[in-house]
PDB file of C-alpha atoms in Angstrom:
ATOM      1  CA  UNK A  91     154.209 150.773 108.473  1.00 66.00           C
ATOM      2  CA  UNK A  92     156.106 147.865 106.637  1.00 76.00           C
ATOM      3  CA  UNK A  93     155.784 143.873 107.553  1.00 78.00           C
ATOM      4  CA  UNK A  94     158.405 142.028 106.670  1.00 76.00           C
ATOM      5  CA  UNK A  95     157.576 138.805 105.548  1.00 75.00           C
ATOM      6  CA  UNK A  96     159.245 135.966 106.923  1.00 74.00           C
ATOM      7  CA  UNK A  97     160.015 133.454 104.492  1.00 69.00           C
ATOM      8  CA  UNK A  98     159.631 129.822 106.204  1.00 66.00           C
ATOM      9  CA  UNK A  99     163.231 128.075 106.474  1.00 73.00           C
ATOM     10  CA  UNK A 100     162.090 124.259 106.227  1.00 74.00           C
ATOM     11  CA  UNK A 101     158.697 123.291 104.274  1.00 72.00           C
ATOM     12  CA  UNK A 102     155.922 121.714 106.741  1.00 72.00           C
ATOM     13  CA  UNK A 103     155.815 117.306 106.855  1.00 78.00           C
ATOM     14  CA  UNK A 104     153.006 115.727 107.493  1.00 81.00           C
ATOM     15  CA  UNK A 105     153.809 113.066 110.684  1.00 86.00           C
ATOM     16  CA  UNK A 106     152.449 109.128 109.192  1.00 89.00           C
ATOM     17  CA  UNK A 107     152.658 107.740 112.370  1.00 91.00           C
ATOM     18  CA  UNK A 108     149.917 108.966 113.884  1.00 91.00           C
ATOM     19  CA  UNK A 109     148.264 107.733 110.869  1.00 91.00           C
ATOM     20  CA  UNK A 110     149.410 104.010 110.676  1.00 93.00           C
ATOM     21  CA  UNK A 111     148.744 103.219 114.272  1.00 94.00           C
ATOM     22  CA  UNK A 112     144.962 103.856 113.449  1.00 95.00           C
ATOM     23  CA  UNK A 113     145.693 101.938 110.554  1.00 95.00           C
ATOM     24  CA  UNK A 114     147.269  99.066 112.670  1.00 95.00           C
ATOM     25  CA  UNK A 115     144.412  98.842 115.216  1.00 95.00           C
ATOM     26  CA  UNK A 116     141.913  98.776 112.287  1.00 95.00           C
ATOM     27  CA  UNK A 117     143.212  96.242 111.050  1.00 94.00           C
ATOM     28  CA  UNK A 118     143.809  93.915 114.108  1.00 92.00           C
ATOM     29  CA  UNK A 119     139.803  94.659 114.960  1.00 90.00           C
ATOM     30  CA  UNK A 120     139.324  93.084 111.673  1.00 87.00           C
ATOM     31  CA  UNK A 121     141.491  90.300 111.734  1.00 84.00           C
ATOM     32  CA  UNK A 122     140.600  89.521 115.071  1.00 82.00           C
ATOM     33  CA  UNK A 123     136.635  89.642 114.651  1.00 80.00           C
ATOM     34  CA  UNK A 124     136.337  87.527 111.642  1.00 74.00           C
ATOM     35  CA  UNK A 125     138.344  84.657 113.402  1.00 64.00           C
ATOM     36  CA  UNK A 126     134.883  84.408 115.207  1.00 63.00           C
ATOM     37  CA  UNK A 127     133.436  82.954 111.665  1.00 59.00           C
ATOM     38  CA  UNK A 128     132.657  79.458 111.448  1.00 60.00           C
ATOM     39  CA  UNK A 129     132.484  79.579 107.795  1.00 59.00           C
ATOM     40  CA  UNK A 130     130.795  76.458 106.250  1.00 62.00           C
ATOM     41  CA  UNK A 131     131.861  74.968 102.860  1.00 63.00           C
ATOM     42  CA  UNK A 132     128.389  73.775 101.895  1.00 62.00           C
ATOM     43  CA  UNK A 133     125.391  76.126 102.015  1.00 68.00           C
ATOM     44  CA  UNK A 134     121.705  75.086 102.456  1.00 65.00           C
ATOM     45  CA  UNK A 135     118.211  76.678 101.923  1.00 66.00           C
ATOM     46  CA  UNK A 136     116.761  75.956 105.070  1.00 65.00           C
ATOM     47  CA  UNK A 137     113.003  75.400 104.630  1.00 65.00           C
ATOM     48  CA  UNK A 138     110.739  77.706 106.059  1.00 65.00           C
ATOM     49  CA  UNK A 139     107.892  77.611 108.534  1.00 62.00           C
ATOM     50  CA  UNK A 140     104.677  79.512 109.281  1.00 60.00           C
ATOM     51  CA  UNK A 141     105.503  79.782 113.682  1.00 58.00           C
ATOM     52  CA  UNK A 142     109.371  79.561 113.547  1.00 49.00           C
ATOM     53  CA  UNK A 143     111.059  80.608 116.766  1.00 55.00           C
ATOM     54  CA  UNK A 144     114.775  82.282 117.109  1.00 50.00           C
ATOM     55  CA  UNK A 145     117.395  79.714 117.312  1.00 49.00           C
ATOM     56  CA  UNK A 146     117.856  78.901 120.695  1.00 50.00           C
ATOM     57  CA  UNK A 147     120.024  76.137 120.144  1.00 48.00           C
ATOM     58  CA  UNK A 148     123.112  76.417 122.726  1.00 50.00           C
ATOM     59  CA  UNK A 149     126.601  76.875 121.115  1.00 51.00           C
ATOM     60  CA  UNK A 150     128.115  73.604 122.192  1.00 74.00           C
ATOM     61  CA  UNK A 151     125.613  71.802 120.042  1.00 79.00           C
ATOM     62  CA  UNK A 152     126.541  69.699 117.529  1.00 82.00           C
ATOM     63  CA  UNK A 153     125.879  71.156 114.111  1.00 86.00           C
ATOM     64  CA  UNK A 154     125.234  69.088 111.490  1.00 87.00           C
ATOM     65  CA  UNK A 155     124.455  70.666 108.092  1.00 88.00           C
ATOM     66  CA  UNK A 156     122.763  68.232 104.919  1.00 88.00           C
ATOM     67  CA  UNK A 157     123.305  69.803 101.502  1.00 86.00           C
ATOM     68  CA  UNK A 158     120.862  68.891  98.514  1.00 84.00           C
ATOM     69  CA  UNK A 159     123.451  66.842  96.810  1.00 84.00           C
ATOM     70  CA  UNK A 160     123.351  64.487  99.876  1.00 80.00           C
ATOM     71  CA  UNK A 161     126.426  65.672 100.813  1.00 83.00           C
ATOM     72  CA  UNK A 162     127.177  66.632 104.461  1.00 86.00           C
ATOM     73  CA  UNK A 163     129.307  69.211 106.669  1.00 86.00           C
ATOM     74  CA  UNK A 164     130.081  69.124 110.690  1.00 83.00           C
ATOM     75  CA  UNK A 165     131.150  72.058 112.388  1.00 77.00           C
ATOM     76  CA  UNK A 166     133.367  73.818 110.471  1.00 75.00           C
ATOM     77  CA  UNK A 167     134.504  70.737 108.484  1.00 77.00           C
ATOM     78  CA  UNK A 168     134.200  70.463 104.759  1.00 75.00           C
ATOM     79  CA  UNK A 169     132.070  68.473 103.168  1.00 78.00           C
ATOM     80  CA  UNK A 170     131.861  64.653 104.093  1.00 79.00           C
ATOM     81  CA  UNK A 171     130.783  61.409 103.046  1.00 80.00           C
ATOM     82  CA  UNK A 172     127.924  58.987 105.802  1.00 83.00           C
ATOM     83  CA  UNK A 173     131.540  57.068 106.845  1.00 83.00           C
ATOM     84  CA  UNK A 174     133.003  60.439 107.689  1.00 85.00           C
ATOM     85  CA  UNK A 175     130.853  61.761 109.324  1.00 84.00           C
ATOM     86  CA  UNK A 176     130.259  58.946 111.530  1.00 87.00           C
ATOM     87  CA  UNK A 177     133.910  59.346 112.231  1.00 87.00           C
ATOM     88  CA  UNK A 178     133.563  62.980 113.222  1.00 85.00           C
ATOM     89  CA  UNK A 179     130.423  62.533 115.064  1.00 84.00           C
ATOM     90  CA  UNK A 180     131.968  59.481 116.932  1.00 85.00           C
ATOM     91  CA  UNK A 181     134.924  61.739 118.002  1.00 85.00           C
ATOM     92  CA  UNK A 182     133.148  64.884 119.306  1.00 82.00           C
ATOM     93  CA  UNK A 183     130.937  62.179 121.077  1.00 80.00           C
ATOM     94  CA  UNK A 184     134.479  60.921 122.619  1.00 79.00           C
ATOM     95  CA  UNK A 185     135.061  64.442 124.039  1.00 76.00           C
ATOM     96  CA  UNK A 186     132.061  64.554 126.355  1.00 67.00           C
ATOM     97  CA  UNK A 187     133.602  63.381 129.429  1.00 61.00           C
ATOM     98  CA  UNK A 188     131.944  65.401 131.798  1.00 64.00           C
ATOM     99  CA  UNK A 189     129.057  63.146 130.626  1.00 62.00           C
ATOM    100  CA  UNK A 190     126.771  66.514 130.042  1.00 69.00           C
ATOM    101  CA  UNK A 191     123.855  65.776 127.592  1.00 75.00           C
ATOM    102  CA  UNK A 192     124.734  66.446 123.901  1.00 79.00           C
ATOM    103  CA  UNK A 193     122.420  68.108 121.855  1.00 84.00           C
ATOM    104  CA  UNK A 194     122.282  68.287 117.918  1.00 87.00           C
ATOM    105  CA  UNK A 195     121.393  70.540 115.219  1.00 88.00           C
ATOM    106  CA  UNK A 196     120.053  69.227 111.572  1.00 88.00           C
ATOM    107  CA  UNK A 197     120.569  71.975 109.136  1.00 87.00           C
ATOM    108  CA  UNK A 198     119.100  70.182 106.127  1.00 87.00           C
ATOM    109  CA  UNK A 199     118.763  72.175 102.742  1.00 85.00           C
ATOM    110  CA  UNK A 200     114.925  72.283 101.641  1.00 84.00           C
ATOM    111  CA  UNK A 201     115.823  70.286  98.759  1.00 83.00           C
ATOM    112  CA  UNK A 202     117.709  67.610 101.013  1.00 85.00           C
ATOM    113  CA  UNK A 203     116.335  63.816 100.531  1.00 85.00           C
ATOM    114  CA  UNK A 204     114.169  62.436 103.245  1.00 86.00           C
ATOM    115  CA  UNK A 205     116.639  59.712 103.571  1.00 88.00           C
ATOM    116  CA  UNK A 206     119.349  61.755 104.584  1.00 88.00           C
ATOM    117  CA  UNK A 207     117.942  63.107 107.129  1.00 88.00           C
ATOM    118  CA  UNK A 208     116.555  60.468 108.370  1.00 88.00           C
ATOM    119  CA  UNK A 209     120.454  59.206 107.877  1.00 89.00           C
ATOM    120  CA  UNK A 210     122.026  61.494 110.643  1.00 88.00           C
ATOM    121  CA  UNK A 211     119.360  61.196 112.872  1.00 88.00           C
ATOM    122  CA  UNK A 212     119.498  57.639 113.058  1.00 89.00           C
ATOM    123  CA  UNK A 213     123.596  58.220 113.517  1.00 87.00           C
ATOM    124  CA  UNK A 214     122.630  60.834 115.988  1.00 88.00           C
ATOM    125  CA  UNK A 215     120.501  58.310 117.907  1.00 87.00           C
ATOM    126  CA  UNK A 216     123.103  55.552 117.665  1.00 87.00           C
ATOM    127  CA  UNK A 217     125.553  57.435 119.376  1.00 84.00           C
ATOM    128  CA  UNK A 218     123.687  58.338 122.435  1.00 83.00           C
ATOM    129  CA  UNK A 219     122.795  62.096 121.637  1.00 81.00           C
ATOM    130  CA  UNK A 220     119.483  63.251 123.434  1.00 76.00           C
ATOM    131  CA  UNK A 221     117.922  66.212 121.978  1.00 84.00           C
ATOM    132  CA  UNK A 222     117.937  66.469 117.870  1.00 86.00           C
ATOM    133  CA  UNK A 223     116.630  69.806 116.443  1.00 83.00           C
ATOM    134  CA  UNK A 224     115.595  70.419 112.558  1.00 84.00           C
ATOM    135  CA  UNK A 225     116.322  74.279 111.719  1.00 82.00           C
ATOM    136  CA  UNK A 226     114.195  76.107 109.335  1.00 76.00           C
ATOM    137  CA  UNK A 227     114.446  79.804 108.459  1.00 74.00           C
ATOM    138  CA  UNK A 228     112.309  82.099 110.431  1.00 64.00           C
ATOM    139  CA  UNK A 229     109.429  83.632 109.103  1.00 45.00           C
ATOM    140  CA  UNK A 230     108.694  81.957 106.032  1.00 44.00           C
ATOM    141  CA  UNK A 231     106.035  80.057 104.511  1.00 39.00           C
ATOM    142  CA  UNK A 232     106.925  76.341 102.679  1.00 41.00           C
TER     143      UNK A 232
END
């Protein structure tokens, strides 16, 4: 018994298409998930504290964030001079209309002057915001 042996007319292609639209999707997902990112231009040590709690602070707080330098950052603005930030803090003030209670955030780096701190809060007070919290890093000790 013979078998002939077919030889194949047209070489095999692999189909790409398949291929980029898992490509395209993976890349959306990641375009589309780090637009969630509020990334901050000035990063702080947060001090630490023996009892700290999760951060419960609610997302429409105002986040204020006190670099060692003395500098300072709001949101996801850069970093800021005391007149700018006034001016910031004076315009997301503006926004509450529906005359909700603001709350605020301090993220102050450990090595952070007193007097800055004491800066914002007293800006914080000025303009009528009711709750100030100080965040510290969970879990450790000073």
């Amino acid at each position: 018994m013979r078998i002939k042996r077919i030889a194949p007319s047209e070489a095999p292609d692999i189909n790409l298409i398949p291929l980029i639209d898992v490509l395209l999707v993976i890349v959306i997902f990641l375009v589309v998930s780090t637009t969630f990112m509020q990334p901050s231009q000035l990063e702080v040590d947060l001090p630490g504290t023996q009892s700290a709690k999760e951060d419960t602070a609610p997302t429409e707080a105002l986040r204020i964030r006190i670099g060692r330098d003395g500098n300072y950052a709001f949101g996801s603005l850069g970093v800021l001079n005391e007149t700018q930030l006034r001016r910031e803090l004076t315009k997301a003030m503006a926004t509450n209309k529906d005359g909700q209670e603001r709350r605020a955030v301090v993220e102050a780096d450990a090595a952070a002057t007193h007097q800055s701190v004491v800066l914002v809060m007293d800006m914080l007070a000025s303009l009528g915001v009711a709750r100030v919290s100080i965040a510290t890093a969970g879990g450790k000790a000073p």
